[in-house]
CSV table of C-alpha atoms in Angstrom, one decimal:
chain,number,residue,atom,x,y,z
A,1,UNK,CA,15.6,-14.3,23.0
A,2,UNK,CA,15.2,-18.5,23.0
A,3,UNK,CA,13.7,-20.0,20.6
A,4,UNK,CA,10.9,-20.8,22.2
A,5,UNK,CA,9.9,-17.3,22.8
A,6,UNK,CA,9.7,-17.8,18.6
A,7,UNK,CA,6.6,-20.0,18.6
A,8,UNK,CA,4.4,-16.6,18.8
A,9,UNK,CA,6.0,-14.5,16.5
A,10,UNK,CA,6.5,-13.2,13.2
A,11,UNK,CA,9.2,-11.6,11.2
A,12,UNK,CA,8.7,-8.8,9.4
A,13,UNK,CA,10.5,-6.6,7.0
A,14,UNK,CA,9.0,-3.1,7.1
A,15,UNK,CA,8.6,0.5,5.4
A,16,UNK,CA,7.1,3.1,7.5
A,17,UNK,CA,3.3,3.2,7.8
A,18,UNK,CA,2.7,-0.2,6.3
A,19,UNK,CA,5.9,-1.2,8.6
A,20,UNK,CA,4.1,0.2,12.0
A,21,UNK,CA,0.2,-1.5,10.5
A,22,UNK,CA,1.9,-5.0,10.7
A,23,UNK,CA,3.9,-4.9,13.9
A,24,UNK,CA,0.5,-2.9,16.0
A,25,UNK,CA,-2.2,-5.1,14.6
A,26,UNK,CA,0.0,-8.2,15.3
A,27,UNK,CA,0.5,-7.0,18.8
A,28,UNK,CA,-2.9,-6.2,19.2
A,29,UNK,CA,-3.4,-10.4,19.4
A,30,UNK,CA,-0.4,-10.7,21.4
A,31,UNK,CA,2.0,-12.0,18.5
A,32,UNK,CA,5.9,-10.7,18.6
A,33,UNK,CA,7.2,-9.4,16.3
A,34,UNK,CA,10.9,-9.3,14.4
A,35,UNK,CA,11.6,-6.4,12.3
A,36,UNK,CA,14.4,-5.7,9.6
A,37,UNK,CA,14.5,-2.2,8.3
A,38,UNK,CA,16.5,0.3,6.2
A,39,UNK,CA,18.4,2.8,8.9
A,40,UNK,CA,15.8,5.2,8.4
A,41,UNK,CA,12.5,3.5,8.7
A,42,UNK,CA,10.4,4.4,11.2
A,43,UNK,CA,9.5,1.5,12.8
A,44,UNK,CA,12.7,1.0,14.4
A,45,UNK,CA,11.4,4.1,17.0
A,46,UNK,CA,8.4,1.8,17.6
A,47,UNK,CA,8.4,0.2,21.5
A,48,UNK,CA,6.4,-3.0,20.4
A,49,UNK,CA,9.5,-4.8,18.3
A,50,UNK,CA,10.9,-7.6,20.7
A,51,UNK,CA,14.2,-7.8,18.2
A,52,UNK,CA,15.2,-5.0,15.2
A,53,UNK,CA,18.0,-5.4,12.2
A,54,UNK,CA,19.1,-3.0,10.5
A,55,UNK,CA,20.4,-3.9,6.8
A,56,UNK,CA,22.3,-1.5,4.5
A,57,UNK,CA,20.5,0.1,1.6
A,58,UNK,CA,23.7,-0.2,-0.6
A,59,UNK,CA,23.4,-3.5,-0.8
A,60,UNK,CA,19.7,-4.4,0.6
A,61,UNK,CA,19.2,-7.4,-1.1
A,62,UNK,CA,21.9,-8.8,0.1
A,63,UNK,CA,22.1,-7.2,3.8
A,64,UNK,CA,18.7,-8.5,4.2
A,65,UNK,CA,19.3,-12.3,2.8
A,66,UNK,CA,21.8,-12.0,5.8
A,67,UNK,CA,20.1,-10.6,8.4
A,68,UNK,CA,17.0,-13.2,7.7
A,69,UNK,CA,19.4,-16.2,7.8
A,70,UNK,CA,19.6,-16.0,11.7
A,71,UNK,CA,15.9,-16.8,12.1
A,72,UNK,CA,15.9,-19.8,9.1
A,73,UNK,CA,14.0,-23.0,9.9
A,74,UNK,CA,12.2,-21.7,13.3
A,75,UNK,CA,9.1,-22.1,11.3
A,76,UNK,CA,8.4,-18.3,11.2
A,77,UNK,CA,6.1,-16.2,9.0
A,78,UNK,CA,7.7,-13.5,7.0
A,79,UNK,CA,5.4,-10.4,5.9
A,80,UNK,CA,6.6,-8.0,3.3
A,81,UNK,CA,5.2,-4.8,3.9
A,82,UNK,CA,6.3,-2.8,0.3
A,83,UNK,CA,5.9,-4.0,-3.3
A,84,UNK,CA,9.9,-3.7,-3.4
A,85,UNK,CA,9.8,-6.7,-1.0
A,86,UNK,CA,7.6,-8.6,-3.5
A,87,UNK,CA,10.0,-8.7,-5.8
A,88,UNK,CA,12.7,-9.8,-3.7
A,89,UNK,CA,10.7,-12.1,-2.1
A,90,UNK,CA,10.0,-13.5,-5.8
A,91,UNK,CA,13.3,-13.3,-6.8
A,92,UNK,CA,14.5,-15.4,-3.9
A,93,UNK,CA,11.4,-17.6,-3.4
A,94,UNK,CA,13.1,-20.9,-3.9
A,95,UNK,CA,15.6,-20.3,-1.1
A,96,UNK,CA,13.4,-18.4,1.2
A,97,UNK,CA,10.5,-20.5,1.3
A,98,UNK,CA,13.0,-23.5,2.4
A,99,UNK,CA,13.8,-21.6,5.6
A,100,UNK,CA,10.5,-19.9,6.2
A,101,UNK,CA,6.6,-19.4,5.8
A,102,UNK,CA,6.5,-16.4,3.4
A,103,UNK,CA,3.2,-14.6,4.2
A,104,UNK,CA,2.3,-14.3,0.2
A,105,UNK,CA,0.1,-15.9,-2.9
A,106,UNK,CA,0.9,-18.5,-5.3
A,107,UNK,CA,3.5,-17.9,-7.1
A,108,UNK,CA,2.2,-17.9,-10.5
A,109,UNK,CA,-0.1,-14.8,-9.0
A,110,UNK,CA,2.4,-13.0,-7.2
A,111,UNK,CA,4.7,-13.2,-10.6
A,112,UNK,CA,2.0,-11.3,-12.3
A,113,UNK,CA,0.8,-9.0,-9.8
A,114,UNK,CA,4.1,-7.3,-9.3
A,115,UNK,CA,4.2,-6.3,-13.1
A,116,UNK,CA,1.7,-3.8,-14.0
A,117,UNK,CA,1.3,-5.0,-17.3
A,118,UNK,CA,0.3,-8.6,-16.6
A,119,UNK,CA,-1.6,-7.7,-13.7
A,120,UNK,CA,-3.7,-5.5,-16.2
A,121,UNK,CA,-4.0,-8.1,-18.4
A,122,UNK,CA,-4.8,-10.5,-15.9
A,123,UNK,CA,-7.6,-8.3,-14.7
A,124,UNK,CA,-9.0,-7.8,-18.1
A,125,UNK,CA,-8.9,-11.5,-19.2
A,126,UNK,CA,-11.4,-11.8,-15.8
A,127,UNK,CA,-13.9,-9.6,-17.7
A,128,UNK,CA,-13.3,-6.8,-14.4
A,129,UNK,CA,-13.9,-3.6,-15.6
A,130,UNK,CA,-10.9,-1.3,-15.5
A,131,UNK,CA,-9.9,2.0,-17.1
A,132,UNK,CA,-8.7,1.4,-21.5
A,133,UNK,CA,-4.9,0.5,-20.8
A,134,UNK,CA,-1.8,0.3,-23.2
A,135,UNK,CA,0.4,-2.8,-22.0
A,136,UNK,CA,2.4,-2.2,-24.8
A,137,UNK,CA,3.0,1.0,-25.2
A,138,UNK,CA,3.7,2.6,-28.7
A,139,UNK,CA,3.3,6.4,-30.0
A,140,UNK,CA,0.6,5.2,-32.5
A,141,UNK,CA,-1.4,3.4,-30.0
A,142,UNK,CA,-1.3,6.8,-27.1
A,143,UNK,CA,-3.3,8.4,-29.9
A,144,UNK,CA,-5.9,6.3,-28.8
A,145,UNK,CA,-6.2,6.9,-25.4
A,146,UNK,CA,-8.4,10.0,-24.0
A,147,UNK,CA,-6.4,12.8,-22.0
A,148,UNK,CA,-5.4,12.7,-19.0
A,149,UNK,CA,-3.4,9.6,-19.0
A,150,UNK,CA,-1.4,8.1,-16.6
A,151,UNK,CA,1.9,6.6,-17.0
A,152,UNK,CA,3.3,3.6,-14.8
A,153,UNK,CA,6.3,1.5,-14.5
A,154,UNK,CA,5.8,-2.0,-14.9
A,155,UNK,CA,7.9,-3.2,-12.0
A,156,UNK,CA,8.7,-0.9,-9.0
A,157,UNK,CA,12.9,-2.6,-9.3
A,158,UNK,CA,12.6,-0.9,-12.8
A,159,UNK,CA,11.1,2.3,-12.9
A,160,UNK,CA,12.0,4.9,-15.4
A,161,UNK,CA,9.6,7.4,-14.6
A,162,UNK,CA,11.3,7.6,-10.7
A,163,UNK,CA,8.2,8.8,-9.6
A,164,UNK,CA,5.1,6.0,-8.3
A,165,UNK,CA,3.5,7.5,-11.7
A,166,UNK,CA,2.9,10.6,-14.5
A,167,UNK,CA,0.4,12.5,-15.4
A,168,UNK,CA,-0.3,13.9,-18.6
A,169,UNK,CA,-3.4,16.7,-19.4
A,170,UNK,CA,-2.7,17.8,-21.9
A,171,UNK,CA,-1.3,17.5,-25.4
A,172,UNK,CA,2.0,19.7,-24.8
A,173,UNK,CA,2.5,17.5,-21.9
A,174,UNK,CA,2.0,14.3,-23.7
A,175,UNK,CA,4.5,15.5,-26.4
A,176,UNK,CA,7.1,16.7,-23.3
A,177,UNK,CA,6.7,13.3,-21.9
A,178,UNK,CA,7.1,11.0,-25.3
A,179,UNK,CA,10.1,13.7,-25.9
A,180,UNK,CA,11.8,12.4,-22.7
A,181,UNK,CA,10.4,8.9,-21.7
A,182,UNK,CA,10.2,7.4,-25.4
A,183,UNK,CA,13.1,5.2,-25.1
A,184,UNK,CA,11.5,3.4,-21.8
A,185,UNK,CA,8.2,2.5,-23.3
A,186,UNK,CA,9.0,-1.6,-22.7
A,187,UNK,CA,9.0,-1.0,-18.9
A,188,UNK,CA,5.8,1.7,-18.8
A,189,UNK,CA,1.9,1.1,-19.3
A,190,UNK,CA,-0.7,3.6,-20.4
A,191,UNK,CA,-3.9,4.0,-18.9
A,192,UNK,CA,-6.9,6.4,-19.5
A,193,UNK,CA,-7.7,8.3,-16.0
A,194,UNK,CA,-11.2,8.0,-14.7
A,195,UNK,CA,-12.6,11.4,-14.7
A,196,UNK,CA,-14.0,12.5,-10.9
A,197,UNK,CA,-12.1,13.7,-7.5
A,198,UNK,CA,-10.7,11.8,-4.7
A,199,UNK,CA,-13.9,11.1,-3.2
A,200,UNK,CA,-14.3,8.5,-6.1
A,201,UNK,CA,-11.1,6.4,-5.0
A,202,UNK,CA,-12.2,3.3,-2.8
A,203,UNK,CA,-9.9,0.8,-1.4
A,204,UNK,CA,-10.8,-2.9,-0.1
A,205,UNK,CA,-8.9,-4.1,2.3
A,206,UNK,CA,-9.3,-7.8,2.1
A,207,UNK,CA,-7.7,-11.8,3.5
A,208,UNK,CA,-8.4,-14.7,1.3
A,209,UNK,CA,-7.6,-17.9,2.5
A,210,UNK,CA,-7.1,-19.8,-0.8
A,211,UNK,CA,-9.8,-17.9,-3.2
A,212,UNK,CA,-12.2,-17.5,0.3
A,213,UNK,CA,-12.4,-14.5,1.2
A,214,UNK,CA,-12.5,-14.5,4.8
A,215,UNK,CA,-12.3,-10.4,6.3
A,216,UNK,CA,-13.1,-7.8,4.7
A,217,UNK,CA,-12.6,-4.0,5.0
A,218,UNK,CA,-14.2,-1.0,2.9
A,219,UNK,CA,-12.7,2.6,2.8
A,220,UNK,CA,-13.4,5.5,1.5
A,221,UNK,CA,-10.2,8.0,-0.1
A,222,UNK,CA,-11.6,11.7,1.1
A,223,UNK,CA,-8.1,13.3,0.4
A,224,UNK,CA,-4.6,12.6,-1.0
A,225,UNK,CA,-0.8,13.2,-1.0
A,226,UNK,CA,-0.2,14.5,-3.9
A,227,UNK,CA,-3.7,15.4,-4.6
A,228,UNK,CA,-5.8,13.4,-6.8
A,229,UNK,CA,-2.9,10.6,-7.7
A,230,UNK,CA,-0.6,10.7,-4.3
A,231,UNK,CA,-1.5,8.4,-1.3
A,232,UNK,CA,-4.2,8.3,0.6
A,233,UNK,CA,-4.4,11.0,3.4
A,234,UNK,CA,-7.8,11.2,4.8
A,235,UNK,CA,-10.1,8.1,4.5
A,236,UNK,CA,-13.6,7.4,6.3
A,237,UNK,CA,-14.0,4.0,6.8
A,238,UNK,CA,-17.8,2.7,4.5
A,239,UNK,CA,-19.2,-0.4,3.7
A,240,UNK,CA,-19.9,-0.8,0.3
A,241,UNK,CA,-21.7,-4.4,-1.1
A,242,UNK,CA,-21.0,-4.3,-4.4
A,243,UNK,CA,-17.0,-3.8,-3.5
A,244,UNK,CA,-17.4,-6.7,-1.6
A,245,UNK,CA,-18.7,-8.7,-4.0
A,246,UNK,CA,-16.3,-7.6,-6.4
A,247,UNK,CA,-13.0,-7.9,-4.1
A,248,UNK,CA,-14.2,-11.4,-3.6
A,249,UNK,CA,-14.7,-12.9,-7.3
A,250,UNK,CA,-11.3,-11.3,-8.2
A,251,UNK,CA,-10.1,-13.4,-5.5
A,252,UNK,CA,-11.6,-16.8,-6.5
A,253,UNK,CA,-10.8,-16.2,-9.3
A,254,UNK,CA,-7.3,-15.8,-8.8
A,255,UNK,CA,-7.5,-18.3,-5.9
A,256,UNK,CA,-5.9,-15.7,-4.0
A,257,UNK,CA,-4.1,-16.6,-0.4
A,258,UNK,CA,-3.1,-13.7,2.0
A,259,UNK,CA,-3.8,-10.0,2.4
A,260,UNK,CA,-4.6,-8.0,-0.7
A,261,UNK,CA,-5.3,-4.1,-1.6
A,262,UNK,CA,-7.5,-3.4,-4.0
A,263,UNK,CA,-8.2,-0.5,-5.3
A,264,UNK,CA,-11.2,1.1,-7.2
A,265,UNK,CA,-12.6,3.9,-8.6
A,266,UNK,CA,-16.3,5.1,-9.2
A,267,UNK,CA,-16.8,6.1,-12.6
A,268,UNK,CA,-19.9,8.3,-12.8
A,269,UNK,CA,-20.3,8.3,-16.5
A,270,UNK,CA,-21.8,4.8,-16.6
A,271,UNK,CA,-22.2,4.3,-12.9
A,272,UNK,CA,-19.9,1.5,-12.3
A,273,UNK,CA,-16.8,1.0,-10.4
A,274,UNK,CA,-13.7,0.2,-12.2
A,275,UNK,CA,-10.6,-1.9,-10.8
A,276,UNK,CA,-7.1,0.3,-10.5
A,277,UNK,CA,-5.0,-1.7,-9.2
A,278,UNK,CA,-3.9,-4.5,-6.4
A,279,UNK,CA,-1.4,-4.5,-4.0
A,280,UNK,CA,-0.6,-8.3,-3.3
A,281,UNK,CA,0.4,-7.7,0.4
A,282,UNK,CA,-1.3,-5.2,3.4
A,283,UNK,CA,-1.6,-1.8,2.5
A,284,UNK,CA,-0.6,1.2,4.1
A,285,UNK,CA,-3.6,2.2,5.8
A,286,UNK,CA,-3.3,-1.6,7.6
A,287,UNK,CA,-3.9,0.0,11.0
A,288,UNK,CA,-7.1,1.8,10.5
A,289,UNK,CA,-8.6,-2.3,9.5
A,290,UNK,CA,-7.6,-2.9,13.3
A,291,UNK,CA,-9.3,0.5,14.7
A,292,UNK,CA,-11.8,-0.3,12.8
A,293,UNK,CA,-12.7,-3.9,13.8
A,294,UNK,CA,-11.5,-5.9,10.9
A,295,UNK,CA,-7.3,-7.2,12.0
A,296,UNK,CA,-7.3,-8.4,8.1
A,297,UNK,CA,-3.0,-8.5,9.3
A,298,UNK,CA,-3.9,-10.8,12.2
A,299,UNK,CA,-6.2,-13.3,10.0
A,300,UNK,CA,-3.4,-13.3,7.7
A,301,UNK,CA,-1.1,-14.1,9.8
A,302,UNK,CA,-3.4,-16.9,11.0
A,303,UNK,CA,-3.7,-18.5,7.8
A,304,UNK,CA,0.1,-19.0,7.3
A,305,UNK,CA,0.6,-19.9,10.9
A,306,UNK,CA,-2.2,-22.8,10.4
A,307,UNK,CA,-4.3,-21.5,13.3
A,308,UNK,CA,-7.0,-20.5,10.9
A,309,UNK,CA,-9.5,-21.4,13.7
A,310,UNK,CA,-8.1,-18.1,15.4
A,311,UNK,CA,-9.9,-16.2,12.7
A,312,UNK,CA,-12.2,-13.4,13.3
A,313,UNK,CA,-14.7,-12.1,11.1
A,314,UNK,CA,-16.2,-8.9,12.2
A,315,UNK,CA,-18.1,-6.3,10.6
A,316,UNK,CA,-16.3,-2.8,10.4
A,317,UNK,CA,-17.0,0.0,12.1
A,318,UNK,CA,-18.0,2.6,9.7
A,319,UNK,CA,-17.9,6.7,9.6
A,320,UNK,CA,-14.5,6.7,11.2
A,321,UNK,CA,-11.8,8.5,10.2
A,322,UNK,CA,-7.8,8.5,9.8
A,323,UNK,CA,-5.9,11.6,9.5
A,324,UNK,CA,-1.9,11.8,8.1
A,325,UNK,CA,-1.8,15.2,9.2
A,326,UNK,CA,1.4,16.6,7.9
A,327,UNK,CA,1.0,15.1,4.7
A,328,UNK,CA,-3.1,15.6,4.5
A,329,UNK,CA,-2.0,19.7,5.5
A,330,UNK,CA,0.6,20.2,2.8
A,331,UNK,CA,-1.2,18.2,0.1
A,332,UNK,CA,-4.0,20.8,0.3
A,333,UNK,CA,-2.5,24.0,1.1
A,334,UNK,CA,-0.2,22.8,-2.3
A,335,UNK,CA,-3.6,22.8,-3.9
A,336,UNK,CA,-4.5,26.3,-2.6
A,337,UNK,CA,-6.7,25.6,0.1
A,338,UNK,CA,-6.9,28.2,2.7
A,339,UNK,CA,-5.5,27.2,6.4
A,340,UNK,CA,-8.7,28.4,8.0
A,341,UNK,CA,-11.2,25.8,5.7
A,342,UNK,CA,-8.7,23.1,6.2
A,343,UNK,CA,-8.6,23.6,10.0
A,344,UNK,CA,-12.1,24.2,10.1
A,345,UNK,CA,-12.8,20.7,7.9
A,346,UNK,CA,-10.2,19.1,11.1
A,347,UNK,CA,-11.8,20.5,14.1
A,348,UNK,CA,-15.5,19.2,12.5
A,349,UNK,CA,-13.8,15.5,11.8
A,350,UNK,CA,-12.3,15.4,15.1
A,351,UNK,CA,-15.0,13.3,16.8
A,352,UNK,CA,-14.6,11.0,14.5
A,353,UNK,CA,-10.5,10.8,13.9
A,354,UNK,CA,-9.5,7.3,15.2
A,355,UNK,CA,-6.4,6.6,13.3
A,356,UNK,CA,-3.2,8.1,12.1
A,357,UNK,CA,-0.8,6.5,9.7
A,358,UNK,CA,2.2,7.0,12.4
A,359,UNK,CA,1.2,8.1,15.6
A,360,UNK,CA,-0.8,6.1,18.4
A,361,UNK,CA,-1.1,6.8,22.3
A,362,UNK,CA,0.8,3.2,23.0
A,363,UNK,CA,3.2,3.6,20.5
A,364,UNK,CA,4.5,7.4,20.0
A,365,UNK,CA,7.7,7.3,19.3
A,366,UNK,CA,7.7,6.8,15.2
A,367,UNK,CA,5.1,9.7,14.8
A,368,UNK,CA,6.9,12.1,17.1
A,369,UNK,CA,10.0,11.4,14.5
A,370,UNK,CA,8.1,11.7,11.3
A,371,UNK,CA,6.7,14.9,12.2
A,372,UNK,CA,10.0,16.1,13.8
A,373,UNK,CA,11.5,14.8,10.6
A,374,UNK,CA,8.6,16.8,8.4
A,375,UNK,CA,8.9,20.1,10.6
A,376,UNK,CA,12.4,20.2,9.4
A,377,UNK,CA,12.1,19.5,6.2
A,378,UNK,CA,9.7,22.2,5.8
A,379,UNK,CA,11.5,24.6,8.0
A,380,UNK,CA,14.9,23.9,6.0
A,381,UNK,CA,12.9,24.7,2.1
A,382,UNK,CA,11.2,28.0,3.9
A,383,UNK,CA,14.6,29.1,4.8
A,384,UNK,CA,15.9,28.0,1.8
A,385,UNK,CA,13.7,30.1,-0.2
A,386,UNK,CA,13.7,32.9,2.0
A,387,UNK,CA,17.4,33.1,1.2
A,388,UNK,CA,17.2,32.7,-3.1
């Protein structure tokens, strides 16, 4: 492709769903795309791509420096699309933001937002409400904290725990886990858990164009994968005011400048929302923004590109729904939910289903895999268990 095919495009280094958001909402306004991915990411099935790489996981960092290097100095935005790209990104911000326009926030917010501990303390220091939280975490001060609490790594690059997080109920539990994780308490934080179901998990969507916030989107969790502390699943896109108002004085105040996640959670006990967390990039459920109105991606990509008079404001579209079936399905029958209720709760949503994390009409390649790949998967552990 010449490079002057480049003037309308962006490069973007994917994973998955959050991978597939970017590349779909950016062709949605006519913008090419670039993609580097791991071997098995799923956006490297998608038709809209006008180039792929491919970089080895062995050695991502590195793969990836190299793969970028063929597009430096073409004046391109580069979106990260994990929070393990964060971190590289930060890591390398010096020599990458020589060669291209990195679609992130200051520096001295992106440093603390991809460590759970600062970002908590950030967060509290701005007088948001937010769930009791150990950044240091010692056996003395757990004592403290009301069961259940979860556990996180501070970094995703240094995560002890392996899993995105851990749960503890109990007091057996919590003496299983300080038997086991004691030793990694410098890279963990504690935090109380919010009492209430999934219904009570909200996420704001949002682009901030140096502390302004600019679009905004409001959803609603309704299930998730795993349940209660997994990913979201089912969402109905909703409007809520006071989220809004919230979403934008944490960015002000941060003088936040890109696409942000932020997640909350209704806390019925004093009837107030409290902050979880933020993801400094586009989130997973990027796509269902686009369905539903509001191409947060697009405006982002705007902003960097300096065509912030391409900017579209519009109100969402709310009662709408996305659906990762596979993931939605097993999540609940994990739970013990019967196949007819959850088939009954699909077939009454249907109207409404707009979205799906993988699979669109004009693009079906990458959910045809993942649920090809999920079929087996599940086919392979029946078998296996049908054999033990």
């Amino acid at each position: 492709m010449s490079k002057i095919k480049y003037n309308n495009c962006a490069l973007v280094i994917t994973a998955n769903a959050t991978g597939l958001a970017v590349i779909r909402s950016l062709n949605k306004v006519g913008v090419d795309t670039v993609i580097f991915s791991r071997p098995d990411d799923l956006c490297l099935f998608s038709n809209i791509p006008v180039e792929k790489n491919i970089y080895n996981i062995d050695s991502w960092k590195e793969g990836l420096l190299a793969s970028l290097n063929q597009y430096e100095n073409l004046d391109l935005v580069l979106i990260p699309t994990a929070d393990i790209h964060l971190e590289f990104i930060y890591e390398n911000y010096e020599y990458l933001n020589n060669k291209f326009i990195l679609s992130v926030t200051n520096t001295e917010t992106l440093y603390k937002l991809t460590d759970k501990s600062k970002e908590s303390e950030l967060i509290e220091s701005m007088g948001v409400l937010a769930p009791k939280t150990l950044f240091s975490v010692n056996n003395k001060d757990i004592e403290t904290l009301a069961l259940p609490i979860i556990f996180k790594a501070k970094s995703h690059s240094n995560n002890p725990l392996i899993k995105k997080n851990i749960v503890v109920n109990t007091e057996d539990e919590l003496t299983s886990f300080v038997n086991e994780f004691e030793n990694t308490y410098g890279s963990i934080i504690a935090q109380e858990v919010i009492p209430g179901g999934e219904e009570d998990l909200w996420i704001t969507s949002c682009t901030f164009n140096k502390g302004k916030l600019v679009s905004f989107f409001c959803y609603q969790r309704r299930s998730a994968s795993p349940k209660l502390y997994g990913v979201t699943s089912f969402a109905e896109s909703k409007y809520n005011e006071t989220l809004e108002i919230l979403s934008r004085s944490i960015g002000e105040n941060l003088e936040y400048h890109g696409n942000a996640d932020i997640e909350f959670k209704w806390d019925y006990r004093d009837g107030t929302f409290k902050y979880i967390e933020l993801n400094a990039r586009i989130g997973m459920l990027g796509w269902f923004d686009t369905v539903c109105g509001v191409n947060n991606i697009a405006n982002s990509y705007y902003i960097f590109s300096n065509n912030q008079r391409l900017i579209k404001s519009e109100r969402q579209k709310d009662g709408l729904l996305l659906l990762s079936l596979y993931e939605d399905f097993y999540s609940r029958r994990k739970a013990g939910e019967h196949i007819v209720s959850i088939f009954s709760l699909y077939i009454k949503s249907i109207q409404a289903l707009k979205a799906s994390l993988f699979f669109t009409i004009k693009d079906p390649t990458p959910g045809i895999v993942a649920y090809y790949r999920y079929t087996s998967a599940m086919v392979a552990s029946i078998t296996r268990k049908i054999r033990s």
